[in-house]
PDB file of C-alpha atoms in Angstrom:
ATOM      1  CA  UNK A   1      57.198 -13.753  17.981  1.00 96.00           C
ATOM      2  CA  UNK A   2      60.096 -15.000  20.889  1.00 97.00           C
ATOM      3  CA  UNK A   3      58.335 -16.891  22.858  1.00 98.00           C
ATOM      4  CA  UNK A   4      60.456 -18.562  26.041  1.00 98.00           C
ATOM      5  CA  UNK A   5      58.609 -21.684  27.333  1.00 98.00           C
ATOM      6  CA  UNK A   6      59.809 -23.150  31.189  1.00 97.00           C
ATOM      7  CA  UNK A   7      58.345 -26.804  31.291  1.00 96.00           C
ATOM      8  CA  UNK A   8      59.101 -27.800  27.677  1.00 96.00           C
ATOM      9  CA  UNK A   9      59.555 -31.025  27.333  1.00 93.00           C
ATOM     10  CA  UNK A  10      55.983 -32.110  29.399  1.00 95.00           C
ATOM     11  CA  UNK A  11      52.827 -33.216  28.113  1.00 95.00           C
ATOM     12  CA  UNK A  12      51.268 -29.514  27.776  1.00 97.00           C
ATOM     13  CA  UNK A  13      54.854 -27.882  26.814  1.00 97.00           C
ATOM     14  CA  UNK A  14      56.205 -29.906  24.315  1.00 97.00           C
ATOM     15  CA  UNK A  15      52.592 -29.788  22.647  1.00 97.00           C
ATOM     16  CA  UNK A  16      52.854 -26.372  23.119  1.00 98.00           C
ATOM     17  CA  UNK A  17      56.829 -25.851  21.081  1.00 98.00           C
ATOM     18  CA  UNK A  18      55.318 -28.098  18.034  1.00 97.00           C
ATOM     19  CA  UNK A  19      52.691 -25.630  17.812  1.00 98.00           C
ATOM     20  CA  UNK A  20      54.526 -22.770  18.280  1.00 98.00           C
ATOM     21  CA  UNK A  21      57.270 -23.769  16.057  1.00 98.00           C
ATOM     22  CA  UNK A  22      55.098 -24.835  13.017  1.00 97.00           C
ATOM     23  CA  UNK A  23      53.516 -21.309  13.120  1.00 97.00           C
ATOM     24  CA  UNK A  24      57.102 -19.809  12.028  1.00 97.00           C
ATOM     25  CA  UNK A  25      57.553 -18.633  15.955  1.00 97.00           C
ATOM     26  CA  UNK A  26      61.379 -18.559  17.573  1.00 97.00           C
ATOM     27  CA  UNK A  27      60.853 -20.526  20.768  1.00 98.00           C
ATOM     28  CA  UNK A  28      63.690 -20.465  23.855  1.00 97.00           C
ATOM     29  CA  UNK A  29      63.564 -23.152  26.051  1.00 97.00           C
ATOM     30  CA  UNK A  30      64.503 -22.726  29.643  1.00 97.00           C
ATOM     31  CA  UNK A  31      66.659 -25.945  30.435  1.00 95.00           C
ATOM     32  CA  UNK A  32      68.688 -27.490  33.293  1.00 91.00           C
ATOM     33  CA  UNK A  33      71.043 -29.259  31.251  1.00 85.00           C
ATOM     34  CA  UNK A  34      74.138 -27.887  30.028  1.00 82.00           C
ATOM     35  CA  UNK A  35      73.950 -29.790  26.909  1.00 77.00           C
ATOM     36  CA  UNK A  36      71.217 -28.565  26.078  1.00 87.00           C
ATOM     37  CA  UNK A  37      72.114 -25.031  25.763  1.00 91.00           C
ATOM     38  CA  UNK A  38      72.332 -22.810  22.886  1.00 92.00           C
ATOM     39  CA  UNK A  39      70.910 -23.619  19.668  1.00 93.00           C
ATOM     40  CA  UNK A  40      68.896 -26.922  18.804  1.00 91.00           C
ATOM     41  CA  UNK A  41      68.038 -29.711  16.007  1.00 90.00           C
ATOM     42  CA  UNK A  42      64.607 -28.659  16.599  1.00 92.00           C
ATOM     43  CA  UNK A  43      65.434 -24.793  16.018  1.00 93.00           C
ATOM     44  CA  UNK A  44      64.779 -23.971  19.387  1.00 96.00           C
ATOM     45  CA  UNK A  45      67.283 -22.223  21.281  1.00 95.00           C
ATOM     46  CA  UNK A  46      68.523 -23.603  25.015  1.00 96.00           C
ATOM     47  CA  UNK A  47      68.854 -20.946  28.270  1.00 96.00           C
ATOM     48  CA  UNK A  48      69.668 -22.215  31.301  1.00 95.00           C
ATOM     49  CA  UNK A  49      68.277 -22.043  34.372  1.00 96.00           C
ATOM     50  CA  UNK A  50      67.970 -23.655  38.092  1.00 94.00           C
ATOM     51  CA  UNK A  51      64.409 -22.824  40.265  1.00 92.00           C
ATOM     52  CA  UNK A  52      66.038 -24.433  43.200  1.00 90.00           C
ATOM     53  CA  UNK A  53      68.703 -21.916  43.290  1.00 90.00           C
ATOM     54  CA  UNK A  54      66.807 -19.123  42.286  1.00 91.00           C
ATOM     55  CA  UNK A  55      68.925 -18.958  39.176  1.00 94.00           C
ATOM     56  CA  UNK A  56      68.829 -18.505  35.160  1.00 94.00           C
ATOM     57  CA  UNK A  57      70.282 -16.696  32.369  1.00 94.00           C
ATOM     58  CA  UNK A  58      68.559 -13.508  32.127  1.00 93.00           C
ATOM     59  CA  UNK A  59      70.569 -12.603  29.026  1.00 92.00           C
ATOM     60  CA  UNK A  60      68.756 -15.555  26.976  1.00 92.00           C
ATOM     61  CA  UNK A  61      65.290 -14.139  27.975  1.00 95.00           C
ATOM     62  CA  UNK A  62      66.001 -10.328  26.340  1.00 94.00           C
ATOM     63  CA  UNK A  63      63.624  -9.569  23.580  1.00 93.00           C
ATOM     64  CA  UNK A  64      61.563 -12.311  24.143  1.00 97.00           C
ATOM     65  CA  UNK A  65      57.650 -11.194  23.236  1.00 98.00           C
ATOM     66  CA  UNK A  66      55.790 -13.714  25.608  1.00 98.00           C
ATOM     67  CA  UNK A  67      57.339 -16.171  28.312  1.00 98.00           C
ATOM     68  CA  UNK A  68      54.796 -19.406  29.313  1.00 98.00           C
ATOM     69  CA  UNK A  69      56.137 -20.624  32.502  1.00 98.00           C
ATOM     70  CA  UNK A  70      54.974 -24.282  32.674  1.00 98.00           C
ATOM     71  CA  UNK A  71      57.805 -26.309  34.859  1.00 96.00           C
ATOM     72  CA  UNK A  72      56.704 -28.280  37.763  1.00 95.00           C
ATOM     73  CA  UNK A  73      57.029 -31.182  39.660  1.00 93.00           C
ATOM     74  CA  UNK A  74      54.416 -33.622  38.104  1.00 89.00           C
ATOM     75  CA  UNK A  75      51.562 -34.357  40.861  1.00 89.00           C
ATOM     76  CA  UNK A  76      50.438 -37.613  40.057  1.00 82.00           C
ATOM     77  CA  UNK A  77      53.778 -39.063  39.170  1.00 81.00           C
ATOM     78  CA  UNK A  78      54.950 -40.434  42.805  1.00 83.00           C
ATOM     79  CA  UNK A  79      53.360 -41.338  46.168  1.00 85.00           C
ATOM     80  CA  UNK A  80      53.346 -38.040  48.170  1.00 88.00           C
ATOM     81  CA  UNK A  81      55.484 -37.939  50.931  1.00 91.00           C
ATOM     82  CA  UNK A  82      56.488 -34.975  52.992  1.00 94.00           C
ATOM     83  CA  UNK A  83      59.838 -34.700  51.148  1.00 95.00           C
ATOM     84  CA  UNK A  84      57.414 -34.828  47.307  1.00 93.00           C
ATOM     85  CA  UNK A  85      55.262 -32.451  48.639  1.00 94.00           C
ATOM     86  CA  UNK A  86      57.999 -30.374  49.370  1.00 96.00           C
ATOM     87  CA  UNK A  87      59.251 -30.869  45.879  1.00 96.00           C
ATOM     88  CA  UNK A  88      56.141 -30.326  44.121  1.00 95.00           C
ATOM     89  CA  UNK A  89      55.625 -26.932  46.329  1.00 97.00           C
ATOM     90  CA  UNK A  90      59.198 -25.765  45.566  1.00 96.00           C
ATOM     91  CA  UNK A  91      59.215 -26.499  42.396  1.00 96.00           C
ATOM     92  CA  UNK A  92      56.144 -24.057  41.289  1.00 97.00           C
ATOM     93  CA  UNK A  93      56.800 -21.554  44.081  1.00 97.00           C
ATOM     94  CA  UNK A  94      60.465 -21.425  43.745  1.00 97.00           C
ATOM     95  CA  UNK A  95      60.429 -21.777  39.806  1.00 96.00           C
ATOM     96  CA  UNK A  96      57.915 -18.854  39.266  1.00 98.00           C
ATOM     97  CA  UNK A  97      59.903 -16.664  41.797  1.00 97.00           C
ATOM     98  CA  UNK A  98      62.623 -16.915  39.317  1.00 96.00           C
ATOM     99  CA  UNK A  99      61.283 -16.396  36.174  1.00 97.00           C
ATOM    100  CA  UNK A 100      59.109 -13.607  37.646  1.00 97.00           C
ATOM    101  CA  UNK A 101      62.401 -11.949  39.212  1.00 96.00           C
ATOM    102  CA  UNK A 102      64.197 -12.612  36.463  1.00 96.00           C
ATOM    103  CA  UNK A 103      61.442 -10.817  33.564  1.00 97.00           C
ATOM    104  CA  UNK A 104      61.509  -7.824  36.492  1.00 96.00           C
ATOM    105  CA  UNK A 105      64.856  -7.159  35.574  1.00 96.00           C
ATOM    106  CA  UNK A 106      65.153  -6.939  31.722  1.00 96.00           C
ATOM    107  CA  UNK A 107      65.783  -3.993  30.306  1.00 94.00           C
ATOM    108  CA  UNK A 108      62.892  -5.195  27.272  1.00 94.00           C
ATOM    109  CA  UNK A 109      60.694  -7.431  29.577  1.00 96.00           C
ATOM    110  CA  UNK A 110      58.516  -9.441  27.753  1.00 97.00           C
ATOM    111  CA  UNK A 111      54.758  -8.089  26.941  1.00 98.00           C
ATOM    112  CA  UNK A 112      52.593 -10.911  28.713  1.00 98.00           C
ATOM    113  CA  UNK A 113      54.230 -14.081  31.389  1.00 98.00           C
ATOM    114  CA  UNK A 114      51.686 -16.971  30.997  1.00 98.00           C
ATOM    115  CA  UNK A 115      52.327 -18.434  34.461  1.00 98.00           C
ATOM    116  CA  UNK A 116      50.673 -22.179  34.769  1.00 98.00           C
ATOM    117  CA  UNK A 117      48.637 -22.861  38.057  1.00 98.00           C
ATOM    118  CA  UNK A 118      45.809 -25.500  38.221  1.00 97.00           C
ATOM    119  CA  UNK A 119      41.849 -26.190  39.022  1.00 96.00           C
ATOM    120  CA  UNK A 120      43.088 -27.163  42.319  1.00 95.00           C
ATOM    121  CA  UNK A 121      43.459 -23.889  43.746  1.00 97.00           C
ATOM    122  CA  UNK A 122      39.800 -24.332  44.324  1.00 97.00           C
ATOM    123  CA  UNK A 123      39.901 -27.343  46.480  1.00 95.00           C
ATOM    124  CA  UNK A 124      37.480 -29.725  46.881  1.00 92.00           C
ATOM    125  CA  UNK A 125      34.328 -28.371  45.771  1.00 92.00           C
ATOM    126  CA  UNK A 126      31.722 -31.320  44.890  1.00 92.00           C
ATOM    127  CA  UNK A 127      29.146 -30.428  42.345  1.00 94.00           C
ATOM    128  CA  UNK A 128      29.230 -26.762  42.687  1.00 95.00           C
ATOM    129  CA  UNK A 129      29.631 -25.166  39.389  1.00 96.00           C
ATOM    130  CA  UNK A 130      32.778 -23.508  40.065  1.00 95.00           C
ATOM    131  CA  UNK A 131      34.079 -19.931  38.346  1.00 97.00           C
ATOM    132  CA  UNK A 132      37.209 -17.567  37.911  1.00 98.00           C
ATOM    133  CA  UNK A 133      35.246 -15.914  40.850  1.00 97.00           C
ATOM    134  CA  UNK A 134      35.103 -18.724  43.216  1.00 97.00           C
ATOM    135  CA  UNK A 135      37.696 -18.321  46.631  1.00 97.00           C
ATOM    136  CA  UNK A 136      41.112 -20.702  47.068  1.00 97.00           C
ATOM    137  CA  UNK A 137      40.260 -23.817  48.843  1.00 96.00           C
ATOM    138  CA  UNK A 138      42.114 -24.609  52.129  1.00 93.00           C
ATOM    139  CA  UNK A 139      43.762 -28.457  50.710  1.00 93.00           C
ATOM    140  CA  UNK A 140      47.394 -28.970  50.139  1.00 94.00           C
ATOM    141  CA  UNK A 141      46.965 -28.574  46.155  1.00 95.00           C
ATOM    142  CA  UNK A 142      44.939 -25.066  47.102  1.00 96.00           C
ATOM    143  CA  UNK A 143      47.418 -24.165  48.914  1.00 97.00           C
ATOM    144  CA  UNK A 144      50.110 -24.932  46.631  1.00 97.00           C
ATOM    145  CA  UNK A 145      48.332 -22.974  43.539  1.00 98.00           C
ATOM    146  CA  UNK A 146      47.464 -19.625  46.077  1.00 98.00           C
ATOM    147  CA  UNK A 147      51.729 -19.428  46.391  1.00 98.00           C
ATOM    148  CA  UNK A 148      52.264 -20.393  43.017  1.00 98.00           C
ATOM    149  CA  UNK A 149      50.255 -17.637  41.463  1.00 98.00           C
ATOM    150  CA  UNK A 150      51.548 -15.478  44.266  1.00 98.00           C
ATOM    151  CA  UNK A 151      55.334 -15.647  43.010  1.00 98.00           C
ATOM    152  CA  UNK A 152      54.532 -14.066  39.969  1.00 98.00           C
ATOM    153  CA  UNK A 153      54.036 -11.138  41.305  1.00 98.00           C
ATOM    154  CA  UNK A 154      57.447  -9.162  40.548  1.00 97.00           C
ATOM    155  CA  UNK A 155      56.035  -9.530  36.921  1.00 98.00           C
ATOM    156  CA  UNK A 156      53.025  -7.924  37.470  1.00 98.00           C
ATOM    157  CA  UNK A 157      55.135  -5.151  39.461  1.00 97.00           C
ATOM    158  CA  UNK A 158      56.794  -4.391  36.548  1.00 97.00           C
ATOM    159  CA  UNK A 159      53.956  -3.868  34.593  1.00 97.00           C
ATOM    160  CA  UNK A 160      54.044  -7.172  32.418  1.00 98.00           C
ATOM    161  CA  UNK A 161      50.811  -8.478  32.166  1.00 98.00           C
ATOM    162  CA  UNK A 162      50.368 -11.773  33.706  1.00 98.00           C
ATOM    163  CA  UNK A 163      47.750 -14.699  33.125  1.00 98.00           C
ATOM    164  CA  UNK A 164      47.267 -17.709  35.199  1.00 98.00           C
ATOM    165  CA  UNK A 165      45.763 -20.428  33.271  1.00 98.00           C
ATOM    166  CA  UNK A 166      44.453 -22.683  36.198  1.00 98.00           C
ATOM    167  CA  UNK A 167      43.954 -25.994  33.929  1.00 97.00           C
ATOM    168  CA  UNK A 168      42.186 -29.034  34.416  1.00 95.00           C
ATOM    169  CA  UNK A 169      42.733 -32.796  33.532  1.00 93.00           C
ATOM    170  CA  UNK A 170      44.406 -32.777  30.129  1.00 95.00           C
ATOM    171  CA  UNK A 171      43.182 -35.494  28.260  1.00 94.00           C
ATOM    172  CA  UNK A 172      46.324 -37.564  25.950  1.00 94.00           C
ATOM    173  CA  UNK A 173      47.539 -40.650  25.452  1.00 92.00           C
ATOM    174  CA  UNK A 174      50.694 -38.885  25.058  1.00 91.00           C
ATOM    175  CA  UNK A 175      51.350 -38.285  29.126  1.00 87.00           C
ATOM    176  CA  UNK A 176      49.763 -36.963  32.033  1.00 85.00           C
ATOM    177  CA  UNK A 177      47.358 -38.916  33.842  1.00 81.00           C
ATOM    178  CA  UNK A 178      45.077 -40.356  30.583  1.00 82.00           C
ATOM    179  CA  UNK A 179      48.475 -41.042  28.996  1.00 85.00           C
ATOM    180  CA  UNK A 180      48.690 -43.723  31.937  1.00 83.00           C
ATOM    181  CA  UNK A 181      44.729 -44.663  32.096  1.00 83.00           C
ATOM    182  CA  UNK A 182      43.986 -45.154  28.689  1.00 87.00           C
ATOM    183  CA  UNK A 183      46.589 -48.947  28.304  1.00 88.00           C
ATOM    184  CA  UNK A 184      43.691 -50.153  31.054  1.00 86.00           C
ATOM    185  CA  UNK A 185      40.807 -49.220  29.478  1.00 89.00           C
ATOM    186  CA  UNK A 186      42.314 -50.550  25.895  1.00 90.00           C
ATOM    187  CA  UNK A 187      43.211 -53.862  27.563  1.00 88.00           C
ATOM    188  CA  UNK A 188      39.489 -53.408  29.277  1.00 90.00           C
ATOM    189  CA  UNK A 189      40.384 -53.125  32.581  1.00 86.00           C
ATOM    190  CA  UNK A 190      39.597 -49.804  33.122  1.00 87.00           C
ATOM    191  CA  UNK A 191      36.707 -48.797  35.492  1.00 88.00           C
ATOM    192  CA  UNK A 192      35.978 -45.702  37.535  1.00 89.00           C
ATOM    193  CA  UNK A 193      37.561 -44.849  40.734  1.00 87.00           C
ATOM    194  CA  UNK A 194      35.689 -44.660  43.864  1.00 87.00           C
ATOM    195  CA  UNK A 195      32.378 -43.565  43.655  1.00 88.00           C
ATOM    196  CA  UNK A 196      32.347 -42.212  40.247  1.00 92.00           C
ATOM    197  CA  UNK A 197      30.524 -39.491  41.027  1.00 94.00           C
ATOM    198  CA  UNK A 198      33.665 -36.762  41.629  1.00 94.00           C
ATOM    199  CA  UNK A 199      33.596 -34.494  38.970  1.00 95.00           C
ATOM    200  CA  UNK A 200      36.367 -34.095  36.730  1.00 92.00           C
ATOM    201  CA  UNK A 201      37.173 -31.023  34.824  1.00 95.00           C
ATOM    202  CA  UNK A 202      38.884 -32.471  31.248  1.00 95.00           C
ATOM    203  CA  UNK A 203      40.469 -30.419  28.544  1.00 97.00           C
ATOM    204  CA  UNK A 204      41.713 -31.869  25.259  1.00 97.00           C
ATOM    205  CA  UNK A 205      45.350 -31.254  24.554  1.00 97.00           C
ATOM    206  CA  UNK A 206      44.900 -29.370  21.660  1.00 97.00           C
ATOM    207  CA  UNK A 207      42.628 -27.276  23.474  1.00 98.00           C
ATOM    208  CA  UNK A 208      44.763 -26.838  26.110  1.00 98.00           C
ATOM    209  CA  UNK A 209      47.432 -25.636  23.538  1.00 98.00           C
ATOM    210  CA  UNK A 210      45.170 -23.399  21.586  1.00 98.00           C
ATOM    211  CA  UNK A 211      43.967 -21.427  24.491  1.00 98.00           C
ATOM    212  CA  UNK A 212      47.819 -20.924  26.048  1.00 98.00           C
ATOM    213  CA  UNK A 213      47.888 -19.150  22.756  1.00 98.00           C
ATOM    214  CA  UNK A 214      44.604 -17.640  22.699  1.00 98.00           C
ATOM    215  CA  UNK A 215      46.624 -15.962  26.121  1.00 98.00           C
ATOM    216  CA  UNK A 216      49.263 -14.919  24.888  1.00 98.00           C
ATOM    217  CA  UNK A 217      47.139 -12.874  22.329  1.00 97.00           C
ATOM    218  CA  UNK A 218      44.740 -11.343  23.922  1.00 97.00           C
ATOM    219  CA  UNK A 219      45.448  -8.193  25.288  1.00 95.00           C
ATOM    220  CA  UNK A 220      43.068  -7.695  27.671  1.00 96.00           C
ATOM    221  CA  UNK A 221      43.080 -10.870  29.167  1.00 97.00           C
ATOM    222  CA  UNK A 222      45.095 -11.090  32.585  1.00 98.00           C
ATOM    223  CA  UNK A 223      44.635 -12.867  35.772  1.00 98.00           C
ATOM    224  CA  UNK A 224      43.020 -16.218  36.537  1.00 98.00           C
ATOM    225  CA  UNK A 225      41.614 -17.952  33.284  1.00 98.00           C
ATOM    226  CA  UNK A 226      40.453 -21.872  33.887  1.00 98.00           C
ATOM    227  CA  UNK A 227      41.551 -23.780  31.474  1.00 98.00           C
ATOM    228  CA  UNK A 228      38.767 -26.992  31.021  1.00 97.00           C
ATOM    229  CA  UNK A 229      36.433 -27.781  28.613  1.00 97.00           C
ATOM    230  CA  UNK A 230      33.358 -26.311  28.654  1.00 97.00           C
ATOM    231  CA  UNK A 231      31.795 -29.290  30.037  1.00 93.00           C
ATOM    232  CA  UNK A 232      33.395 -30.873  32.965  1.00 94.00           C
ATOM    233  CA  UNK A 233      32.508 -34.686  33.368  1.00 96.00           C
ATOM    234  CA  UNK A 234      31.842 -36.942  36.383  1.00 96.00           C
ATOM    235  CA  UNK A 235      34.230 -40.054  36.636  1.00 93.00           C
ATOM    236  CA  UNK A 236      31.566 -42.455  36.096  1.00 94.00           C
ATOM    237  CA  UNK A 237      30.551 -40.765  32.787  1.00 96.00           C
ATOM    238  CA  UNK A 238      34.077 -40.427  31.831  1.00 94.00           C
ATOM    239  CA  UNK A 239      34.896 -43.763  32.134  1.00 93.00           C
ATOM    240  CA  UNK A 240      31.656 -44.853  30.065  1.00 95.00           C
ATOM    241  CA  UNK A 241      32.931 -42.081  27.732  1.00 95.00           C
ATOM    242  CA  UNK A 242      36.307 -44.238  27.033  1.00 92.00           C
ATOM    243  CA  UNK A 243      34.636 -47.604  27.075  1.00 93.00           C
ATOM    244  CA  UNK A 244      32.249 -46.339  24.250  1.00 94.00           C
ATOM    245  CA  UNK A 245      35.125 -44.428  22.259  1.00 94.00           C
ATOM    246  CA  UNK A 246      37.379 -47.539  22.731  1.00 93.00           C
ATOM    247  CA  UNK A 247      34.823 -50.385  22.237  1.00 94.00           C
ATOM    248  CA  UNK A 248      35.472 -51.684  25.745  1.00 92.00           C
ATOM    249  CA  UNK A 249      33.472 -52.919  28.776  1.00 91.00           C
ATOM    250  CA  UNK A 250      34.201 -50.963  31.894  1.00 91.00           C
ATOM    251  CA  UNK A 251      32.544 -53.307  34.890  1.00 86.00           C
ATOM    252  CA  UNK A 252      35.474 -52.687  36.680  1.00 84.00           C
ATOM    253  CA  UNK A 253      35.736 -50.616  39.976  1.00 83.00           C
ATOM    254  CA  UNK A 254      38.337 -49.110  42.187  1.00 79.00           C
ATOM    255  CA  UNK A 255      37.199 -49.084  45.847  1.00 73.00           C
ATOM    256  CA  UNK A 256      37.912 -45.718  48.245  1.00 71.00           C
ATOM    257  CA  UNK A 257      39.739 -47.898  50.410  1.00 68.00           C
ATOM    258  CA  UNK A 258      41.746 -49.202  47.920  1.00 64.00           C
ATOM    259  CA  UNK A 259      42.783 -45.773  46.190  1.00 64.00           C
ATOM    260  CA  UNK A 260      43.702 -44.482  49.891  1.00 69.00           C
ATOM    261  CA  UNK A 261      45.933 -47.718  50.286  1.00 66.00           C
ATOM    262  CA  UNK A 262      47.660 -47.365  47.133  1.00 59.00           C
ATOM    263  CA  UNK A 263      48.278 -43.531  46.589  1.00 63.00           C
ATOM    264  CA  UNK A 264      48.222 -42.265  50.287  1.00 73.00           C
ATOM    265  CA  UNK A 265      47.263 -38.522  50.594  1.00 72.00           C
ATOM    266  CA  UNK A 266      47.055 -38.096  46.742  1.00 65.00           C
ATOM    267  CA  UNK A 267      43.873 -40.707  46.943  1.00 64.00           C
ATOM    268  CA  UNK A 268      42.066 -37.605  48.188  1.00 69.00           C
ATOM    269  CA  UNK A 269      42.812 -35.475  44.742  1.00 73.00           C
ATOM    270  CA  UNK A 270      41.624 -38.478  43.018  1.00 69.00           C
ATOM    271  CA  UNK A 271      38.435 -39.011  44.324  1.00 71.00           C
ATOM    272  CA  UNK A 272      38.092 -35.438  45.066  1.00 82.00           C
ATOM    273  CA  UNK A 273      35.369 -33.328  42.306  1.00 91.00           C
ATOM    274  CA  UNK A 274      36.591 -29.902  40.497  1.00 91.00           C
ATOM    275  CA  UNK A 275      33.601 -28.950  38.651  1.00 95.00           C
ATOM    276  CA  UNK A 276      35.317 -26.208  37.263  1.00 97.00           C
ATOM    277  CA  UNK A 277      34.500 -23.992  33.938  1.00 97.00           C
ATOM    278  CA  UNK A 278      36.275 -21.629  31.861  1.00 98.00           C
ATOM    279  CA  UNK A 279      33.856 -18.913  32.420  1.00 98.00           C
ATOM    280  CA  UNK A 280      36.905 -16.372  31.030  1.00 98.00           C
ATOM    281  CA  UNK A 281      37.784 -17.912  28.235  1.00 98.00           C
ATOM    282  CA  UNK A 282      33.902 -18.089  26.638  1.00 98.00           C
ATOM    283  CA  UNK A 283      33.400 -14.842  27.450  1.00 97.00           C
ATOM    284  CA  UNK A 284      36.567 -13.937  25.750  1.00 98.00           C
ATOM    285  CA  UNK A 285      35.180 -15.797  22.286  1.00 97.00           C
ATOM    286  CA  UNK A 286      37.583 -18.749  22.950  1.00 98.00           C
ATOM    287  CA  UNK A 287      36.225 -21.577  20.702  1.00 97.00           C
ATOM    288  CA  UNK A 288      36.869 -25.073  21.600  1.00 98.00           C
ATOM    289  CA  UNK A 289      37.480 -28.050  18.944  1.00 98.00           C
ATOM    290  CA  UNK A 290      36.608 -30.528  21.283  1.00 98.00           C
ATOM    291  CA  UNK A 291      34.077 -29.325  24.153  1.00 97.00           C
ATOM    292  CA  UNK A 292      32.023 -32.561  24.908  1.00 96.00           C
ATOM    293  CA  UNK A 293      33.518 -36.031  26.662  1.00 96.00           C
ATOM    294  CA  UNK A 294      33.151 -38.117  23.492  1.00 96.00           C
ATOM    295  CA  UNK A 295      35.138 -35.911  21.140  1.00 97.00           C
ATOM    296  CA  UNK A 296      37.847 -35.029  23.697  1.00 96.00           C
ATOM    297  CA  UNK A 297      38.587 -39.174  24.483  1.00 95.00           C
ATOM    298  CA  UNK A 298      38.833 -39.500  20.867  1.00 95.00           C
ATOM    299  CA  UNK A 299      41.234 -36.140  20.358  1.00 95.00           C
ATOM    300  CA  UNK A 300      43.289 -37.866  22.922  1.00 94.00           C
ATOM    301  CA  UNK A 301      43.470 -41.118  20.965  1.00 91.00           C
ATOM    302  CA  UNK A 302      45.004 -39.568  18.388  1.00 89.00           C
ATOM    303  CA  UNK A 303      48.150 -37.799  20.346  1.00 81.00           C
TER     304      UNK A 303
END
């Protein structure tokens, strides 16, 4: 298959390319950089684009089979001012818009646009088991994901069929927020944050990977598919889950206060609880290779 990816030098997409690539696949990046153009070491092949300016090359994205749309700003990686939540807005919204307007266009649009959103659409939901059929929450993050999924929609017009994997916590040392967790807890220093008791909904990278692909293949699949494990985690039991893995105490503890002081608005994310499951994807048959805490921590050793 041509598969374009947006997003593909992240945590998910570049996981995503090595995959993709070692299956014998032709994969077109979408890229902002000129040098990065046309064909590459890796045997990819470079299109450009620019979300902000509602631009890219169409002509790069004819005959593809499958686009994954992945690009975003990343949400934990700065304090979130107005002028950061403006970027990571416009950079889903205004990035999906594109590609969306873009795949309306072709004269041989793709078969299926795998358009990214997040468990956040959901807001803050406690310990409520949380489905594909659960309503948007009303946060900034909710929000965000209900536009976000909403620009696709010129796709879906045009009678491509259109997914939105709403994923969880990918679990990695390779990136993303366990990339930047997991030094602490090897160094032991790791604890949980705030209460403990927020639930998080973890996926393993490779999981992650596999069921992008288990998307792109399945026909009948469209619409809002969660992608999390099977099992989603509190903090607390997270955090015992990586001090068992890792051979590591985990006394420590990060105070409410203390997350609200140091990350602002995003402190409420943090100690927020998704317990969100992939009710779609089980139903579908998707098997996962790591569906339990301990298995995923050590799958993301090993990244």
């Amino acid at each position: 298959m041509r598969i374009a990816v947006t997003g593909s030098t992240g945590l998910i997409g570049s996981a995503l390319v090595r995959s993709l690539l070692a299956d014998g696949h032709e994969v077109v990046r979408l890229v902002r950089r000129r040098s990065r153009v046309g064909p590459q070491a890796d045997g990819t092949v470079g299109v450009g684009w620019n979300p902000h300016l509602l631009q890219v090359d169409a002509a790069g994205l004819e005959g593809a089979d499958a686009v994954v749309h992945l690009a975003g700003a990343g949400v934990g990686d700065r304090r979130w001012t107005q002028a950061y939540k403006r970027e990571i807005r416009d950079s889903r919204v205004l990035g999906t818009e594109t590609v969306a307007g873009a795949l309306a266009k072709l004269k041989r649009p793709p078969a299926v646009l795998v358009s990214a959103s997040a468990v956040g659409f959901y807001g803050q939901t406690g310990s409520l088991e949380i489905d594909e059929d659960s309503p948007a929450g009303d946060d900034f993050l909710a929000r965000v994901c209900v536009e976000w999924e909403a620009a696709a929609r010129p796709a879906a017009d045009a009678g491509i069929r259109v997914v939105h994997p709403r994923t969880g916590l990918v679990l990695s040392a390779a990136g993303g927020a366990a990339g930047r967790m997991l030094p602490l807890f090897r160094l032991g220093l790791g604890g949980r944050l705030g209460s403990g008791g927020q639930y998080w909904s973890i996926i393993a990278l490779a999981d992650e990977v596999a069921a992008l692909r288990f998307l792109i293949d399945r026909r009948e699949m469209s619409g809002p598919v969660n992608l999390t494990g099977p099992a989603p985690v509190t903090n607390a039991e997270l955090t015992e889950a990586l001090g068992r893995v890792l051979g590591r105490p985990t006394a420590l503890a990060v105070p409410s206060f203390a997350l609200k002081a140091a990350l602002g608005e995003m402190a409420v994310e943090v100690a927020g609880s998704h317990r969100v499951v992939p009710a779609r994807l089980l139903a579908a048959g998707f098997r996962f290779r790591y569906p339990d805490v301990d298995s995923a921590v050590r799958a993301a050793l090993e990244d």
